mmCIF file of C-alpha atoms in Angstrom:
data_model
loop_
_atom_site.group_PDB
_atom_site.id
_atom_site.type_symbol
_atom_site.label_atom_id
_atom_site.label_comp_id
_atom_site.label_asym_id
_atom_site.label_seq_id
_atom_site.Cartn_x
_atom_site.Cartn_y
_atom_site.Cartn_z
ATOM 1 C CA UNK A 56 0.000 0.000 0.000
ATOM 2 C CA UNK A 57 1.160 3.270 -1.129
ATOM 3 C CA UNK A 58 0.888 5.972 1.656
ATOM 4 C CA UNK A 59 1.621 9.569 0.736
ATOM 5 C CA UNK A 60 2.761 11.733 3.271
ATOM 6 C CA UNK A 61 2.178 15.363 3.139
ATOM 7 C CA UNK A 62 5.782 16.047 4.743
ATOM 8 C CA UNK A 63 6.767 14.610 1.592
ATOM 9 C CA UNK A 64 4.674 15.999 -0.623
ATOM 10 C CA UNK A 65 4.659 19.396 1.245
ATOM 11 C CA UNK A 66 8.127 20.136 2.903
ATOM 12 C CA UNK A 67 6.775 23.603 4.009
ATOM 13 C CA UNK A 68 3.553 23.577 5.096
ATOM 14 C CA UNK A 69 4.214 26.690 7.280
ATOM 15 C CA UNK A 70 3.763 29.374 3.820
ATOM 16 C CA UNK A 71 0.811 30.940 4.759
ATOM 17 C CA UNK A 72 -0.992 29.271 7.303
ATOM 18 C CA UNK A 73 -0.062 29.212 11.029
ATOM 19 C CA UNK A 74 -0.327 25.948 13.066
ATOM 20 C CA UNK A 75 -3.986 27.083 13.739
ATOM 21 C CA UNK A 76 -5.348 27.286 11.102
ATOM 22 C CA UNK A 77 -5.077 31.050 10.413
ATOM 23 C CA UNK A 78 -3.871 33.874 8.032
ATOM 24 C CA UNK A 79 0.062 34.761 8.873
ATOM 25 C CA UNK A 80 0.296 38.140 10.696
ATOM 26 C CA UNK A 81 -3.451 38.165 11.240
ATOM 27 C CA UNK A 82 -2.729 36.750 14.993
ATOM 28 C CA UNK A 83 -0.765 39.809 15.580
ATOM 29 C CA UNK A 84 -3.354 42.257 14.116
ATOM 30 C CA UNK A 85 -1.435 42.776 11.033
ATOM 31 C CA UNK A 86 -4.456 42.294 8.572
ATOM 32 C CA UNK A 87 -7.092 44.170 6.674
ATOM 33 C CA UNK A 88 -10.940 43.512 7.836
ATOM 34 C CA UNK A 89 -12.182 41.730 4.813
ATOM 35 C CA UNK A 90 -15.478 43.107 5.355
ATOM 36 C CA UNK A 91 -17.661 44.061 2.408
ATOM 37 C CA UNK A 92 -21.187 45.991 2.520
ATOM 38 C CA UNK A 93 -23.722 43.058 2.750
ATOM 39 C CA UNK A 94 -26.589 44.260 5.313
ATOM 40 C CA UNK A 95 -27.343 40.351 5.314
ATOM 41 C CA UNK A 96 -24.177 39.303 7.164
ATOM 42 C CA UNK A 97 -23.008 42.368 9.377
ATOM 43 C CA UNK A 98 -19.651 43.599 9.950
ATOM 44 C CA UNK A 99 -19.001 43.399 13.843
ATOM 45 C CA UNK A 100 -17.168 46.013 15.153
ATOM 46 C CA UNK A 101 -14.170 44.980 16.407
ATOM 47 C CA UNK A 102 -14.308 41.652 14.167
ATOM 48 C CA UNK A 103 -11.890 40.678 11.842
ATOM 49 C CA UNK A 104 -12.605 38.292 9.058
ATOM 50 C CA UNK A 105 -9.827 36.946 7.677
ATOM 51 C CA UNK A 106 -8.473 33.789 6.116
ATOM 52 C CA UNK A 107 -8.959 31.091 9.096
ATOM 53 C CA UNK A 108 -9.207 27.379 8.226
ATOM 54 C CA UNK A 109 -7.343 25.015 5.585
ATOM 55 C CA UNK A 110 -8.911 27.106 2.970
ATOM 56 C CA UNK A 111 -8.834 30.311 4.409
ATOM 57 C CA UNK A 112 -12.217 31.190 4.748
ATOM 58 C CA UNK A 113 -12.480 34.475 4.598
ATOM 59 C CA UNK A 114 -14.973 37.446 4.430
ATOM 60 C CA UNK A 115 -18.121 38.560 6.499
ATOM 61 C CA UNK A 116 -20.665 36.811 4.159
ATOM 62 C CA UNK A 117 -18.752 33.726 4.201
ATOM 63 C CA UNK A 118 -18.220 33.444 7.918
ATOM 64 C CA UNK A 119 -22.175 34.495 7.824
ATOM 65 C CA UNK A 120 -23.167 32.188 5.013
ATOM 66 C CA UNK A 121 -21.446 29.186 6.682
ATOM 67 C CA UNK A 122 -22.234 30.158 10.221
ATOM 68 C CA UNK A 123 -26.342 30.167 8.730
ATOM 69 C CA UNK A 124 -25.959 26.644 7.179
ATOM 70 C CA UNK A 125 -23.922 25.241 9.481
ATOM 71 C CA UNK A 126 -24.407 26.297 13.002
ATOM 72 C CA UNK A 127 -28.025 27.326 12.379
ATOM 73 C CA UNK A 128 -27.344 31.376 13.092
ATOM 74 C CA UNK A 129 -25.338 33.328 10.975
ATOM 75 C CA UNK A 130 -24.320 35.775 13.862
ATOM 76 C CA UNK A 131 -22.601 32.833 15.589
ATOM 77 C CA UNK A 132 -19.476 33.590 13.770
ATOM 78 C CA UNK A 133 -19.756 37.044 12.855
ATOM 79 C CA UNK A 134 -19.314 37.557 16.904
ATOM 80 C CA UNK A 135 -16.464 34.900 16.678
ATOM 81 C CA UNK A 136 -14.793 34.396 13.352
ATOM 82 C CA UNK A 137 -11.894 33.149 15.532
ATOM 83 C CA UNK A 138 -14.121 29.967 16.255
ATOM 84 C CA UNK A 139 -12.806 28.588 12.693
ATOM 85 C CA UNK A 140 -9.026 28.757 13.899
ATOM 86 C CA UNK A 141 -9.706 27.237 17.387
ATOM 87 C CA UNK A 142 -12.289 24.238 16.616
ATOM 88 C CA UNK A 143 -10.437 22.160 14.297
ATOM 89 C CA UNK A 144 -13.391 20.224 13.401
ATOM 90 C CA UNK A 145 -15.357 22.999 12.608
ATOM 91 C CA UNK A 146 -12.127 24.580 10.449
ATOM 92 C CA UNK A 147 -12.375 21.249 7.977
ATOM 93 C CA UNK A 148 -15.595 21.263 7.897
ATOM 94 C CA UNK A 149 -15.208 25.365 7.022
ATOM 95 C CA UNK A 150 -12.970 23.817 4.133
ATOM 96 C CA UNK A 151 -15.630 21.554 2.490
ATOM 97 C CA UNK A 152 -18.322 23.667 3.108
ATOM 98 C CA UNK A 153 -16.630 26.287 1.090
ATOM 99 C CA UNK A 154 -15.362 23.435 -1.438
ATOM 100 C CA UNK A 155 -18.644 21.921 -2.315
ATOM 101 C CA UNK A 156 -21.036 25.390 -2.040
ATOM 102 C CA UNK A 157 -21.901 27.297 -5.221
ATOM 103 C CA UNK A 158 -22.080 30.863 -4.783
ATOM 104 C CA UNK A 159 -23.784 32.460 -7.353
ATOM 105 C CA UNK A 160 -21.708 33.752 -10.289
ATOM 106 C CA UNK A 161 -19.389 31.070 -9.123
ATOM 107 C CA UNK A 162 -19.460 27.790 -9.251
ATOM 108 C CA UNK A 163 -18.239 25.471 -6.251
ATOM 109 C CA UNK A 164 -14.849 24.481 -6.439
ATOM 110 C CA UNK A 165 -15.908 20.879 -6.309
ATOM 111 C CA UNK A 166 -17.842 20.804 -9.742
ATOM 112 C CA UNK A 167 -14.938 23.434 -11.211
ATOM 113 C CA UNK A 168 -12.772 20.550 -10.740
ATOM 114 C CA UNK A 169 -14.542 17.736 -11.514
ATOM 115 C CA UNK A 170 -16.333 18.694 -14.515
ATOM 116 C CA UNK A 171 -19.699 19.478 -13.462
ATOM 117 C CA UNK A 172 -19.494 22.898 -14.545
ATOM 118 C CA UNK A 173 -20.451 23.932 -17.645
ATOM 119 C CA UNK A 174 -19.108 27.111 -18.234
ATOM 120 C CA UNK A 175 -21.115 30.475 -19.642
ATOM 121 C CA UNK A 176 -20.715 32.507 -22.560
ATOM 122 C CA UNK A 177 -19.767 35.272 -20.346
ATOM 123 C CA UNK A 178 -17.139 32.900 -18.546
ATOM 124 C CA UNK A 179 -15.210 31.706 -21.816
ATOM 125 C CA UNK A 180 -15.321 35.418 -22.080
ATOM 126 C CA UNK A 181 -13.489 36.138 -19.070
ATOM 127 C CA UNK A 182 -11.211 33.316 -19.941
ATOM 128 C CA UNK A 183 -13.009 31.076 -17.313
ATOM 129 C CA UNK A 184 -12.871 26.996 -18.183
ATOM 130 C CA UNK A 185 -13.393 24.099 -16.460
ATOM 131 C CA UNK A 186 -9.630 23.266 -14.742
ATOM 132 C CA UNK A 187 -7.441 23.638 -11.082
ATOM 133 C CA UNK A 188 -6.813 27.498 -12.975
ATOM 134 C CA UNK A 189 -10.606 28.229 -12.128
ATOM 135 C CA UNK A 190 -10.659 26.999 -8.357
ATOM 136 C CA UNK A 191 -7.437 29.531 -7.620
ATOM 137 C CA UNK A 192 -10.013 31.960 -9.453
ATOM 138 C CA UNK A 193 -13.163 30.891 -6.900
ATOM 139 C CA UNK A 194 -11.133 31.148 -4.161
ATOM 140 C CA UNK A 195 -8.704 34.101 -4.343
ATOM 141 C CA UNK A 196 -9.681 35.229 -7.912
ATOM 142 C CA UNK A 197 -9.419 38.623 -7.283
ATOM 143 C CA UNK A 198 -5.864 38.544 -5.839
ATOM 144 C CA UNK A 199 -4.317 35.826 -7.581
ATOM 145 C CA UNK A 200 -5.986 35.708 -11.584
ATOM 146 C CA UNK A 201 -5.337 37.798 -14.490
ATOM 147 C CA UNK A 202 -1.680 38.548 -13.801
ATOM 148 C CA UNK A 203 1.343 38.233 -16.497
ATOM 149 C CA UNK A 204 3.656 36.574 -15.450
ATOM 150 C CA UNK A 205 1.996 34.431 -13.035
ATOM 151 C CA UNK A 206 2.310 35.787 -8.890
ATOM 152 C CA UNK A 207 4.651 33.215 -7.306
ATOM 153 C CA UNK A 208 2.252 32.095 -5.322
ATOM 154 C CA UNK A 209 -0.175 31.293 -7.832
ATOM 155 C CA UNK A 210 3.114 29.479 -9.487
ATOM 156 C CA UNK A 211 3.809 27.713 -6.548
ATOM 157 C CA UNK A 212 0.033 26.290 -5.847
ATOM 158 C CA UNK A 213 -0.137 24.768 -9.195
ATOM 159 C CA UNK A 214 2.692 23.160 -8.856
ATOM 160 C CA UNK A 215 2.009 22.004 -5.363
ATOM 161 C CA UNK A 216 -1.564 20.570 -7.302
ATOM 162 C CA UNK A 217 0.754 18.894 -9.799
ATOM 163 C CA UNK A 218 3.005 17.288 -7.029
ATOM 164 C CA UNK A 219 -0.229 16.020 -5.206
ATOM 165 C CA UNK A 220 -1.555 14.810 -8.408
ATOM 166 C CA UNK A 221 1.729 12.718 -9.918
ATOM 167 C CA UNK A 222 2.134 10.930 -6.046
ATOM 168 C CA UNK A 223 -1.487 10.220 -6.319
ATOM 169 C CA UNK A 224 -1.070 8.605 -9.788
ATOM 170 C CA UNK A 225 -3.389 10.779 -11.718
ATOM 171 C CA UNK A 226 -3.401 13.439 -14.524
ATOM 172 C CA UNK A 227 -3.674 17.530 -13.236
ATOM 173 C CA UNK A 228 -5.759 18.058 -16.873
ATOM 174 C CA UNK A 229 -5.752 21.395 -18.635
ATOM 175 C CA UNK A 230 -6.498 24.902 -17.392
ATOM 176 C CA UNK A 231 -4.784 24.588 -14.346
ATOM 177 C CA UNK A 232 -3.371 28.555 -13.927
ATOM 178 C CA UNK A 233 -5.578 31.287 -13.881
ATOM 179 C CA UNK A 234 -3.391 34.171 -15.314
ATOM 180 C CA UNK A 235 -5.460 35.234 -18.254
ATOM 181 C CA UNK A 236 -9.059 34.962 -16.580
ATOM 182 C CA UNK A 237 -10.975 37.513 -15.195
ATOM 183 C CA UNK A 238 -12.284 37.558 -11.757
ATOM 184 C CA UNK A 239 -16.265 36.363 -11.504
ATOM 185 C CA UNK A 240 -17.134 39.866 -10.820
ATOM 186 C CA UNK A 241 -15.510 41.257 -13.477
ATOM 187 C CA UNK A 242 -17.503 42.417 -16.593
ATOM 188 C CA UNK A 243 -15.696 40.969 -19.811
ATOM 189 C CA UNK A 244 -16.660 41.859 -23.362
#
């Protein structure tokens, strides 16, 4: 039996994530709000909500949205985003939630991946197919897409995705970068 072991497939796992779960320099207040206008999930004053979790959830209407289906009241973690960094159960199941949930104009990163999205007119537009390029897009699209060259970071999570994907024993398929697509917000054409 082949076992793969993320030391070995991951040397560094320290880039970016702290050993709970949370945005670097965010523990030490060194990080912007990430709160948008969206009267249906609230800003708290005082509240920061930044990338906690393996994927970094991150954003008032996703702590909101996921605090709503999963903890049955949305305000839950809008009072305590920091809940995601010290329950490690509910920080993987942050991670899935996020990975499987559509939210409208974007498709969950789940069916991105897999095939189950069929891409729009206005997405081929925007440079948006089916691919590993389009989940970097869903999930930091706005940071990390639509750069020439390629950020390092964007380089260095597709090749991490390739790594996982030869000591797995499958193919990574086609589209897997994201540096001619347009954010899901963006208006194209």
């Amino acid at each position: 039996i082949y076992t793969l072991s993320l030391h070995d497939a991951l040397p560094d796992l320290s880039s970016g994530i702290n050993a709970e779960y949370g945005e670097m320099g965010c523990d030490k207040g060194n990080c912007a709000p990430y709160c948008a206008v969206v009267p249906e999930y609230p800003c708290v004053a005082g509240k920061g909500y930044h990338g906690r979790g393996p994927i970094q959830l991150s954003y008032n209407y996703n702590y909101g949205l996921f605090s709503k289906q999963y903890l049955g009241d949305k305000m839950i973690l809008l009072n305590d985003p920091d809940r995601v960094k010290k329950d490690g159960e509910l920080a993987f199941v942050s991670a899935l939630w996020f990975w499987m949930t559509p939210q409208s104009p974007k498709p969950s990163c789940h069916d991105a991946l897999v095939g189950n999205w069929v891409p729009t007119e206005k997405d081929l537009k925007c440079g948006r197919k089916p691919g590993f390029g389009v989940t970097i897009n869903i999930v930091n699209g706005g940071v990390e897409c639509n750069h020439k060259p390629m950020k390092s970071k964007t380089f260095h999570r597709v090749e991490t995705y390739k790594l996982f994907c030869k000591k797995l024993g499958t193919t990574p398929g086609a589209n897997l970068n994201c540096e001619t697509q347009q954010q899901f917000a963006a208006f194209c054409g």
